[in-house]
PDB file of C-alpha atoms in Angstrom:
ATOM      1  CA  MET A   1       3.044 -12.067 -12.771  1.00 65.00           C
ATOM      2  CA  PRO A   2       5.623  -9.414 -11.873  1.00 90.00           C
ATOM      3  CA  VAL A   3       4.090  -6.376 -10.188  1.00 95.00           C
ATOM      4  CA  VAL A   4       4.975  -2.686 -10.499  1.00 97.00           C
ATOM      5  CA  ILE A   5       3.688  -0.477  -7.691  1.00 97.00           C
ATOM      6  CA  PHE A   6       3.524   3.197  -8.664  1.00 97.00           C
ATOM      7  CA  CYS A   7       3.259   5.769  -5.892  1.00 96.00           C
ATOM      8  CA  GLY A   8       3.588   9.509  -5.454  1.00 96.00           C
ATOM      9  CA  PHE A   9       1.727  12.729  -4.837  1.00 96.00           C
ATOM     10  CA  PRO A  10      -1.629  13.291  -6.550  1.00 97.00           C
ATOM     11  CA  SER A  11      -1.089  14.412 -10.176  1.00 97.00           C
ATOM     12  CA  SER A  12       2.613  13.559 -10.113  1.00 97.00           C
ATOM     13  CA  GLY A  13       2.674  11.604 -13.395  1.00 96.00           C
ATOM     14  CA  LYS A  14       1.860   8.076 -12.212  1.00 97.00           C
ATOM     15  CA  SER A  15      -0.695   7.324 -14.943  1.00 96.00           C
ATOM     16  CA  THR A  16       1.509   8.835 -17.656  1.00 96.00           C
ATOM     17  CA  TRP A  17       4.468   6.677 -16.685  1.00 97.00           C
ATOM     18  CA  SER A  18       2.285   3.611 -16.121  1.00 97.00           C
ATOM     19  CA  ASP A  19       1.085   3.893 -19.726  1.00 97.00           C
ATOM     20  CA  LYS A  20       4.615   4.437 -21.060  1.00 97.00           C
ATOM     21  CA  LEU A  21       5.974   1.448 -19.121  1.00 97.00           C
ATOM     22  CA  ALA A  22       3.103  -0.766 -20.292  1.00 97.00           C
ATOM     23  CA  GLU A  23       3.663   0.253 -23.914  1.00 97.00           C
ATOM     24  CA  PHE A  24       7.426  -0.368 -23.617  1.00 97.00           C
ATOM     25  CA  ILE A  25       6.985  -3.862 -22.203  1.00 96.00           C
ATOM     26  CA  ARG A  26       4.302  -4.788 -24.749  1.00 96.00           C
ATOM     27  CA  THR A  27       6.047  -3.478 -27.869  1.00 96.00           C
ATOM     28  CA  SER A  28       9.734  -3.931 -27.009  1.00 95.00           C
ATOM     29  CA  LYS A  29       9.527  -7.109 -24.943  1.00 93.00           C
ATOM     30  CA  GLY A  30       6.387  -8.821 -26.247  1.00 94.00           C
ATOM     31  CA  LYS A  31       4.929  -9.333 -22.789  1.00 92.00           C
ATOM     32  CA  GLU A  32       1.306  -9.057 -21.761  1.00 94.00           C
ATOM     33  CA  VAL A  33       0.572  -6.181 -19.373  1.00 96.00           C
ATOM     34  CA  PHE A  34      -2.446  -5.255 -17.246  1.00 95.00           C
ATOM     35  CA  ILE A  35      -2.854  -1.859 -15.588  1.00 96.00           C
ATOM     36  CA  VAL A  36      -4.961  -1.781 -12.424  1.00 96.00           C
ATOM     37  CA  ARG A  37      -5.867   1.890 -12.251  1.00 95.00           C
ATOM     38  CA  GLU A  38      -7.278   3.439  -9.111  1.00 94.00           C
ATOM     39  CA  GLU A  39      -9.411   5.969 -10.987  1.00 90.00           C
ATOM     40  CA  ASP A  40     -11.109   3.175 -12.948  1.00 91.00           C
ATOM     41  CA  LEU A  41     -12.423   1.779  -9.655  1.00 90.00           C
ATOM     42  CA  PHE A  42     -14.072   4.967  -8.397  1.00 87.00           C
ATOM     43  CA  ARG A  43     -17.793   4.546  -7.853  1.00 82.00           C
ATOM     44  CA  GLY A  44     -18.753   8.164  -7.366  1.00 85.00           C
ATOM     45  CA  GLU A  45     -16.981  11.520  -7.244  1.00 91.00           C
ATOM     46  CA  LYS A  46     -13.336  10.866  -6.412  1.00 92.00           C
ATOM     47  CA  ASN A  47     -12.895  13.773  -3.989  1.00 95.00           C
ATOM     48  CA  ASP A  48     -15.865  12.560  -1.967  1.00 95.00           C
ATOM     49  CA  ILE A  49     -14.351   9.071  -1.862  1.00 94.00           C
ATOM     50  CA  LEU A  50     -10.826  10.190  -0.964  1.00 94.00           C
ATOM     51  CA  ASP A  51     -12.164  12.510   1.732  1.00 93.00           C
ATOM     52  CA  ASP A  52     -14.097   9.693   3.418  1.00 92.00           C
ATOM     53  CA  SER A  53     -11.901   7.203   5.296  1.00 88.00           C
ATOM     54  CA  LYS A  54     -14.459   4.389   4.998  1.00 88.00           C
ATOM     55  CA  LYS A  55     -14.964   4.849   1.245  1.00 91.00           C
ATOM     56  CA  GLU A  56     -11.223   5.185   0.660  1.00 91.00           C
ATOM     57  CA  LYS A  57     -10.571   1.993   2.590  1.00 88.00           C
ATOM     58  CA  GLU A  58     -13.136   0.194   0.401  1.00 90.00           C
ATOM     59  CA  LEU A  59     -11.356   1.579  -2.679  1.00 92.00           C
ATOM     60  CA  ARG A  60      -7.993   0.222  -1.485  1.00 91.00           C
ATOM     61  CA  GLY A  61      -9.639  -3.150  -0.906  1.00 89.00           C
ATOM     62  CA  LYS A  62     -10.958  -3.213  -4.485  1.00 91.00           C
ATOM     63  CA  LEU A  63      -7.546  -2.239  -5.844  1.00 93.00           C
ATOM     64  CA  LYS A  64      -5.811  -5.011  -3.929  1.00 89.00           C
ATOM     65  CA  SER A  65      -8.451  -7.619  -4.852  1.00 89.00           C
ATOM     66  CA  GLU A  66      -8.208  -6.796  -8.557  1.00 91.00           C
ATOM     67  CA  THR A  67      -4.412  -7.018  -8.435  1.00 91.00           C
ATOM     68  CA  GLN A  68      -4.536 -10.341  -6.601  1.00 86.00           C
ATOM     69  CA  ARG A  69      -6.990 -11.700  -9.162  1.00 87.00           C
ATOM     70  CA  LEU A  70      -4.491 -11.040 -11.950  1.00 88.00           C
ATOM     71  CA  LEU A  71      -1.371 -12.331 -10.209  1.00 83.00           C
ATOM     72  CA  ASN A  72       0.609 -15.103 -11.879  1.00 75.00           C
ATOM     73  CA  LYS A  73       4.189 -15.567 -13.072  1.00 70.00           C
ATOM     74  CA  GLU A  74       3.814 -14.786 -16.775  1.00 75.00           C
ATOM     75  CA  VAL A  75       2.573 -11.237 -17.388  1.00 85.00           C
ATOM     76  CA  VAL A  76       3.030  -7.844 -15.748  1.00 94.00           C
ATOM     77  CA  VAL A  77       0.566  -6.064 -13.481  1.00 96.00           C
ATOM     78  CA  ILE A  78       1.039  -2.310 -13.052  1.00 97.00           C
ATOM     79  CA  VAL A  79      -0.753  -0.790 -10.056  1.00 97.00           C
ATOM     80  CA  ASP A  80      -1.430   2.852 -10.906  1.00 97.00           C
ATOM     81  CA  ALA A  81      -2.606   4.439  -7.659  1.00 95.00           C
ATOM     82  CA  LEU A  82      -1.570   6.782  -4.866  1.00 95.00           C
ATOM     83  CA  ASN A  83      -0.242   3.839  -2.773  1.00 94.00           C
ATOM     84  CA  TYR A  84       0.859   6.330  -0.135  1.00 92.00           C
ATOM     85  CA  ILE A  85       0.662   4.033   2.914  1.00 90.00           C
ATOM     86  CA  LYS A  86       3.756   1.908   3.554  1.00 89.00           C
ATOM     87  CA  GLY A  87       1.691  -0.786   5.268  1.00 88.00           C
ATOM     88  CA  TYR A  88      -0.486  -1.038   2.164  1.00 90.00           C
ATOM     89  CA  ARG A  89       2.563  -1.441  -0.094  1.00 91.00           C
ATOM     90  CA  TYR A  90       3.741  -4.159   2.284  1.00 90.00           C
ATOM     91  CA  GLU A  91       0.469  -6.044   1.721  1.00 88.00           C
ATOM     92  CA  PHE A  92       1.177  -6.028  -2.036  1.00 90.00           C
ATOM     93  CA  PHE A  93       4.666  -7.349  -1.308  1.00 89.00           C
ATOM     94  CA  CYS A  94       3.200 -10.258   0.657  1.00 86.00           C
ATOM     95  CA  MET A  95       0.849 -11.061  -2.226  1.00 84.00           C
ATOM     96  CA  SER A  96       3.733 -11.031  -4.721  1.00 85.00           C
ATOM     97  CA  LYS A  97       5.945 -13.164  -2.515  1.00 82.00           C
ATOM     98  CA  ALA A  98       3.207 -15.764  -2.146  1.00 80.00           C
ATOM     99  CA  VAL A  99       3.128 -16.416  -5.931  1.00 80.00           C
ATOM    100  CA  PRO A 100       6.208 -16.008  -5.859  1.00 82.00           C
ATOM    101  CA  THR A 101       6.983 -13.228  -8.304  1.00 86.00           C
ATOM    102  CA  ARG A 102       9.014 -10.046  -8.407  1.00 89.00           C
ATOM    103  CA  GLN A 103       7.731  -6.629  -7.328  1.00 92.00           C
ATOM    104  CA  VAL A 104       9.184  -3.209  -8.126  1.00 95.00           C
ATOM    105  CA  THR A 105       8.292   0.155  -6.564  1.00 96.00           C
ATOM    106  CA  VAL A 106       8.323   3.328  -8.665  1.00 97.00           C
ATOM    107  CA  GLN A 107       7.930   6.776  -7.109  1.00 96.00           C
ATOM    108  CA  CYS A 108       7.059   9.835  -9.194  1.00 96.00           C
ATOM    109  CA  GLU A 109       8.972  12.496  -7.276  1.00 94.00           C
ATOM    110  CA  ILE A 110       7.922  16.041  -8.068  1.00 94.00           C
ATOM    111  CA  PRO A 111       7.485  19.109  -5.843  1.00 94.00           C
ATOM    112  CA  GLU A 112       4.094  19.723  -4.295  1.00 95.00           C
ATOM    113  CA  ALA A 113       3.683  23.028  -6.166  1.00 96.00           C
ATOM    114  CA  LEU A 114       4.291  21.374  -9.530  1.00 96.00           C
ATOM    115  CA  ALA A 115       1.889  18.539  -8.718  1.00 97.00           C
ATOM    116  CA  TRP A 116      -0.821  21.128  -7.956  1.00 97.00           C
ATOM    117  CA  GLU A 117      -0.018  22.920 -11.227  1.00 97.00           C
ATOM    118  CA  TRP A 118      -0.376  19.656 -13.147  1.00 97.00           C
ATOM    119  CA  ASN A 119      -3.607  18.926 -11.293  1.00 97.00           C
ATOM    120  CA  LEU A 120      -5.106  22.180 -12.610  1.00 97.00           C
ATOM    121  CA  THR A 121      -4.370  21.150 -16.210  1.00 96.00           C
ATOM    122  CA  ARG A 122      -6.690  18.141 -15.900  1.00 94.00           C
ATOM    123  CA  PRO A 123     -10.374  18.300 -16.876  1.00 93.00           C
ATOM    124  CA  THR A 124     -12.337  19.868 -14.040  1.00 93.00           C
ATOM    125  CA  VAL A 125     -14.160  16.639 -13.176  1.00 90.00           C
ATOM    126  CA  GLN A 126     -10.800  14.845 -12.753  1.00 92.00           C
ATOM    127  CA  GLN A 127      -9.126  17.460 -10.556  1.00 95.00           C
ATOM    128  CA  TYR A 128      -8.417  17.040  -6.861  1.00 97.00           C
ATOM    129  CA  THR A 129      -9.847  19.740  -4.650  1.00 97.00           C
ATOM    130  CA  LYS A 130      -7.287  21.735  -2.691  1.00 97.00           C
ATOM    131  CA  PRO A 131      -8.251  20.258   0.733  1.00 96.00           C
ATOM    132  CA  VAL A 132      -8.145  16.666  -0.571  1.00 96.00           C
ATOM    133  CA  PHE A 133      -4.890  17.321  -2.440  1.00 97.00           C
ATOM    134  CA  GLU A 134      -3.190  18.730   0.669  1.00 96.00           C
ATOM    135  CA  HIS A 135      -4.565  15.982   2.896  1.00 95.00           C
ATOM    136  CA  LEU A 136      -3.202  13.230   0.629  1.00 95.00           C
ATOM    137  CA  ILE A 137       0.226  14.844   0.494  1.00 95.00           C
ATOM    138  CA  GLN A 138       0.368  15.170   4.288  1.00 94.00           C
ATOM    139  CA  ARG A 139      -0.356  11.459   4.629  1.00 91.00           C
ATOM    140  CA  PHE A 140       2.147  10.312   1.972  1.00 93.00           C
ATOM    141  CA  GLU A 141       4.733   7.862   3.342  1.00 92.00           C
ATOM    142  CA  ALA A 142       7.626   7.875   0.911  1.00 93.00           C
ATOM    143  CA  PRO A 143       9.155   4.526  -0.095  1.00 92.00           C
ATOM    144  CA  ASP A 144      12.418   3.505   1.527  1.00 90.00           C
ATOM    145  CA  PRO A 145      14.711   1.392  -0.697  1.00 89.00           C
ATOM    146  CA  HIS A 146      16.088  -0.220   2.466  1.00 88.00           C
ATOM    147  CA  ASN A 147      12.683  -1.817   3.112  1.00 87.00           C
ATOM    148  CA  ARG A 148      12.402  -5.131   1.306  1.00 86.00           C
ATOM    149  CA  TRP A 149       8.817  -4.358   0.271  1.00 88.00           C
ATOM    150  CA  ASP A 150       9.899  -1.092  -1.441  1.00 92.00           C
ATOM    151  CA  SER A 151      12.860  -2.678  -3.217  1.00 91.00           C
ATOM    152  CA  PRO A 152      13.882  -2.779  -6.057  1.00 92.00           C
ATOM    153  CA  PHE A 153      13.138   0.946  -6.106  1.00 94.00           C
ATOM    154  CA  PHE A 154      13.063   3.398  -9.017  1.00 95.00           C
ATOM    155  CA  SER A 155      12.184   7.075  -9.022  1.00 94.00           C
ATOM    156  CA  VAL A 156      11.534   9.648 -11.714  1.00 94.00           C
ATOM    157  CA  LEU A 157      11.721  13.421 -11.379  1.00 93.00           C
ATOM    158  CA  ALA A 158       9.966  16.044 -13.482  1.00 91.00           C
ATOM    159  CA  ASN A 159      11.599  16.388 -16.914  1.00 87.00           C
ATOM    160  CA  GLU A 160      13.436  13.088 -16.412  1.00 90.00           C
ATOM    161  CA  ASP A 161      13.019   9.753 -18.161  1.00 94.00           C
ATOM    162  CA  LEU A 162      12.102   6.677 -16.180  1.00 95.00           C
ATOM    163  CA  ASP A 163      14.517   3.743 -16.488  1.00 95.00           C
ATOM    164  CA  LEU A 164      12.090   1.461 -18.330  1.00 95.00           C
ATOM    165  CA  GLU A 165      14.775  -1.080 -19.268  1.00 94.00           C
ATOM    166  CA  GLY A 166      16.011  -1.212 -15.690  1.00 94.00           C
ATOM    167  CA  ILE A 167      12.505  -1.874 -14.396  1.00 95.00           C
ATOM    168  CA  TYR A 168      12.009  -4.668 -16.926  1.00 93.00           C
ATOM    169  CA  ASN A 169      15.311  -6.288 -15.968  1.00 92.00           C
ATOM    170  CA  SER A 170      14.388  -6.114 -12.283  1.00 92.00           C
ATOM    171  CA  LEU A 171      11.061  -7.774 -13.015  1.00 90.00           C
ATOM    172  CA  PHE A 172      12.281 -10.622 -15.204  1.00 87.00           C
ATOM    173  CA  PHE A 173      15.989 -11.211 -14.577  1.00 84.00           C
ATOM    174  CA  ASN A 174      16.286 -10.818 -10.824  1.00 72.00           C
ATOM    175  CA  LYS A 175      15.255 -13.745  -8.678  1.00 63.00           C
ATOM    176  CA  ALA A 176      11.784 -13.573  -7.210  1.00 58.00           C
ATOM    177  CA  PRO A 177      11.731 -13.511  -3.396  1.00 58.00           C
ATOM    178  CA  LYS A 178      11.849 -17.025  -2.054  1.00 57.00           C
ATOM    179  CA  GLN A 179       8.717 -18.366  -0.460  1.00 50.00           C
ATOM    180  CA  ASN A 180       9.036 -19.165   3.200  1.00 49.00           C
ATOM    181  CA  GLN A 181       6.735 -20.296   5.959  1.00 44.00           C
ATOM    182  CA  SER A 182       5.218 -16.838   6.177  1.00 44.00           C
ATOM    183  CA  THR A 183       4.061 -16.699   2.544  1.00 42.00           C
ATOM    184  CA  GLN A 184       3.370 -20.318   1.619  1.00 43.00           C
ATOM    185  CA  GLN A 185      -0.330 -21.005   1.740  1.00 40.00           C
ATOM    186  CA  LYS A 186      -0.390 -23.511   4.541  1.00 40.00           C
ATOM    187  CA  PRO A 187      -1.637 -23.111   8.079  1.00 42.00           C
ATOM    188  CA  ILE A 188       0.732 -22.049  10.807  1.00 45.00           C
ATOM    189  CA  SER A 189       0.569 -24.433  13.725  1.00 47.00           C
ATOM    190  CA  GLY A 190       2.146 -24.668  17.130  1.00 54.00           C
ATOM    191  CA  SER A 191       0.449 -23.782  20.364  1.00 60.00           C
ATOM    192  CA  SER A 192       3.353 -21.627  21.579  1.00 71.00           C
ATOM    193  CA  PHE A 193       3.275 -19.465  18.439  1.00 74.00           C
ATOM    194  CA  LEU A 194      -0.504 -19.042  18.548  1.00 77.00           C
ATOM    195  CA  SER A 195      -0.361 -18.219  22.239  1.00 80.00           C
ATOM    196  CA  SER A 196       2.304 -15.591  21.606  1.00 83.00           C
ATOM    197  CA  LEU A 197       0.289 -14.173  18.708  1.00 86.00           C
ATOM    198  CA  GLU A 198      -2.774 -13.867  20.932  1.00 87.00           C
ATOM    199  CA  LYS A 199      -0.817 -12.187  23.740  1.00 88.00           C
ATOM    200  CA  VAL A 200       0.981  -9.656  21.529  1.00 90.00           C
ATOM    201  CA  THR A 201      -2.156  -8.526  19.679  1.00 90.00           C
ATOM    202  CA  SER A 202      -4.193  -8.388  22.904  1.00 89.00           C
ATOM    203  CA  ASP A 203      -1.532  -6.304  24.674  1.00 89.00           C
ATOM    204  CA  ILE A 204      -1.450  -3.809  21.796  1.00 90.00           C
ATOM    205  CA  ILE A 205      -5.237  -3.438  21.762  1.00 90.00           C
ATOM    206  CA  GLN A 206      -5.280  -2.998  25.541  1.00 88.00           C
ATOM    207  CA  ALA A 207      -2.655  -0.244  25.258  1.00 87.00           C
ATOM    208  CA  LEU A 208      -4.780   1.617  22.706  1.00 85.00           C
ATOM    209  CA  LEU A 209      -7.899   1.338  24.845  1.00 85.00           C
ATOM    210  CA  GLU A 210      -6.001   2.538  27.929  1.00 83.00           C
ATOM    211  CA  ALA A 211      -4.689   5.543  26.005  1.00 81.00           C
ATOM    212  CA  GLN A 212      -8.215   6.430  24.925  1.00 77.00           C
ATOM    213  CA  LYS A 213      -9.484   6.066  28.491  1.00 78.00           C
ATOM    214  CA  ASN A 214      -6.708   8.276  29.883  1.00 76.00           C
ATOM    215  CA  GLY A 215      -7.203  10.911  27.203  1.00 70.00           C
ATOM    216  CA  ASP A 216      -3.732  10.405  25.752  1.00 62.00           C
ATOM    217  CA  ASP A 217      -2.866  11.242  22.149  1.00 56.00           C
ATOM    218  CA  THR A 218      -3.846   7.749  21.022  1.00 51.00           C
ATOM    219  CA  ALA A 219      -2.978   8.457  17.400  1.00 55.00           C
ATOM    220  CA  GLY A 220       0.691   8.659  18.333  1.00 73.00           C
ATOM    221  CA  ILE A 221       0.949   6.168  21.157  1.00 81.00           C
ATOM    222  CA  LYS A 222       3.791   3.740  21.646  1.00 83.00           C
ATOM    223  CA  VAL A 223       2.527   0.234  22.186  1.00 87.00           C
ATOM    224  CA  PRO A 224       4.202  -2.870  23.641  1.00 89.00           C
ATOM    225  CA  HIS A 225       5.914  -5.446  21.400  1.00 86.00           C
ATOM    226  CA  SER A 226       6.466  -2.905  18.599  1.00 85.00           C
ATOM    227  CA  SER A 227       8.957  -0.200  17.680  1.00 79.00           C
ATOM    228  CA  ILE A 228       6.319   1.415  15.439  1.00 80.00           C
ATOM    229  CA  GLN A 229       3.832   3.973  16.688  1.00 81.00           C
ATOM    230  CA  VAL A 230       0.179   3.789  15.757  1.00 81.00           C
ATOM    231  CA  ILE A 231      -0.567   6.182  12.904  1.00 70.00           C
ATOM    232  CA  ARG A 232      -1.100   9.799  13.874  1.00 55.00           C
ATOM    233  CA  ASP A 233      -4.118  12.034  13.234  1.00 55.00           C
ATOM    234  CA  SER A 234      -6.592   9.212  12.735  1.00 54.00           C
ATOM    235  CA  GLU A 235     -10.188  10.237  13.508  1.00 61.00           C
ATOM    236  CA  MET A 236     -11.217   6.649  12.861  1.00 61.00           C
ATOM    237  CA  LEU A 237      -8.837   5.389  15.554  1.00 62.00           C
ATOM    238  CA  GLN A 238     -10.173   7.836  18.116  1.00 66.00           C
ATOM    239  CA  SER A 239     -13.666   6.360  17.720  1.00 71.00           C
ATOM    240  CA  MET A 240     -12.558   2.711  17.895  1.00 76.00           C
ATOM    241  CA  ASN A 241     -14.056   0.503  20.600  1.00 82.00           C
ATOM    242  CA  LEU A 242     -13.111  -2.955  21.862  1.00 84.00           C
ATOM    243  CA  ALA A 243     -15.421  -4.760  19.436  1.00 83.00           C
ATOM    244  CA  GLN A 244     -13.973  -2.999  16.390  1.00 85.00           C
ATOM    245  CA  LEU A 245     -10.366  -3.456  17.488  1.00 87.00           C
ATOM    246  CA  SER A 246     -11.048  -7.120  18.244  1.00 85.00           C
ATOM    247  CA  ARG A 247     -12.389  -7.553  14.721  1.00 84.00           C
ATOM    248  CA  PHE A 248      -9.116  -6.199  13.292  1.00 86.00           C
ATOM    249  CA  LYS A 249      -7.245  -8.542  15.626  1.00 86.00           C
ATOM    250  CA  ARG A 250      -9.194 -11.578  14.347  1.00 84.00           C
ATOM    251  CA  GLN A 251      -8.555 -10.559  10.733  1.00 82.00           C
ATOM    252  CA  PHE A 252      -4.823 -10.192  11.390  1.00 83.00           C
ATOM    253  CA  ILE A 253      -4.626 -13.555  13.177  1.00 82.00           C
ATOM    254  CA  THR A 254      -6.434 -15.209  10.257  1.00 77.00           C
ATOM    255  CA  MET A 255      -3.922 -13.681   7.818  1.00 75.00           C
ATOM    256  CA  THR A 256      -1.040 -14.862   9.975  1.00 74.00           C
ATOM    257  CA  LYS A 257      -2.364 -18.413  10.231  1.00 69.00           C
ATOM    258  CA  ALA A 258      -2.748 -18.468   6.432  1.00 60.00           C
ATOM    259  CA  GLY A 259       0.905 -17.541   6.153  1.00 57.00           C
ATOM    260  CA  SER A 260       0.452 -14.120   4.514  1.00 49.00           C
ATOM    261  CA  VAL A 261       2.654 -12.064   6.864  1.00 53.00           C
ATOM    262  CA  GLN A 262       6.249 -12.215   8.005  1.00 54.00           C
ATOM    263  CA  GLY A 263       8.469 -10.487  10.518  1.00 61.00           C
ATOM    264  CA  GLN A 264       7.998  -9.295  14.088  1.00 78.00           C
ATOM    265  CA  VAL A 265       4.372  -9.877  15.029  1.00 84.00           C
ATOM    266  CA  GLY A 266       4.041  -6.661  17.029  1.00 85.00           C
ATOM    267  CA  ASP A 267       5.390  -4.458  14.247  1.00 83.00           C
ATOM    268  CA  LEU A 268       3.259  -6.207  11.647  1.00 84.00           C
ATOM    269  CA  PHE A 269       0.084  -5.905  13.721  1.00 86.00           C
ATOM    270  CA  VAL A 270       0.675  -2.172  14.177  1.00 85.00           C
ATOM    271  CA  GLN A 271       1.311  -1.795  10.433  1.00 81.00           C
ATOM    272  CA  TYR A 272      -1.902  -3.696   9.758  1.00 81.00           C
ATOM    273  CA  LEU A 273      -3.844  -1.454  12.149  1.00 83.00           C
ATOM    274  CA  ASN A 274      -2.336   1.640  10.542  1.00 78.00           C
ATOM    275  CA  SER A 275      -3.472   0.465   7.091  1.00 76.00           C
ATOM    276  CA  GLN A 276      -7.009  -0.056   8.432  1.00 75.00           C
ATOM    277  CA  PHE A 277      -7.152   3.307  10.205  1.00 70.00           C
ATOM    278  CA  SER A 278      -5.831   5.284   7.218  1.00 62.00           C
TER     279      SER A 278
END
């Protein structure tokens, strides 16, 4: 099932364009389409959820689980959500590659002021509060077409039309990413690899704990084995202890053994931590 990942500022037109794309593919192409919509998964007031890191993390988990449940090669899944964390979009890419099927990223690019203006036109119960709105925009990590998990990439500006035909062609006429050892569902073996995996993840956790102990700005620390810094401004990270970090390490190692990640282990572990801290 080809996947379309929408992303953008709050109230930037993601749901509007998700609906238009779904209608185009259904009526013009005769394909079945499912929309996995973030707002349909809220269990409570959305501003309370988005302002609580634990509740928001649970929401992202539900969104990913529902998308994974629908994945196959025949119909289209549109993920209508903020999807503002690059590590989270990478997790969707890994899911798509494991099928394997094609994934496209679509960014609704509008100015912050216009997004706020559009937000105020929504029913009051559906509006973002100003603090939540600003917080989500500050945390938005824009897609980069040079990243394989953000490509093919399409964008749409205010008062522009989205290239619906181009998206369809990318989904159905481009080759799906080839499965490799990192995405085939078979265990990874080899004592040297597992030993290296253990060392890299342990060294990164130790670096974070040392930074906390020394009073460093842990949220922006450089860690060994990775060119990526740990996400900044994370209150959750500041309160992490060895037991909690070790739990994330075990989860990451389990994912790696199952073959659901690829690339440099250090970079991927930091990206995984960033997605958990966000």
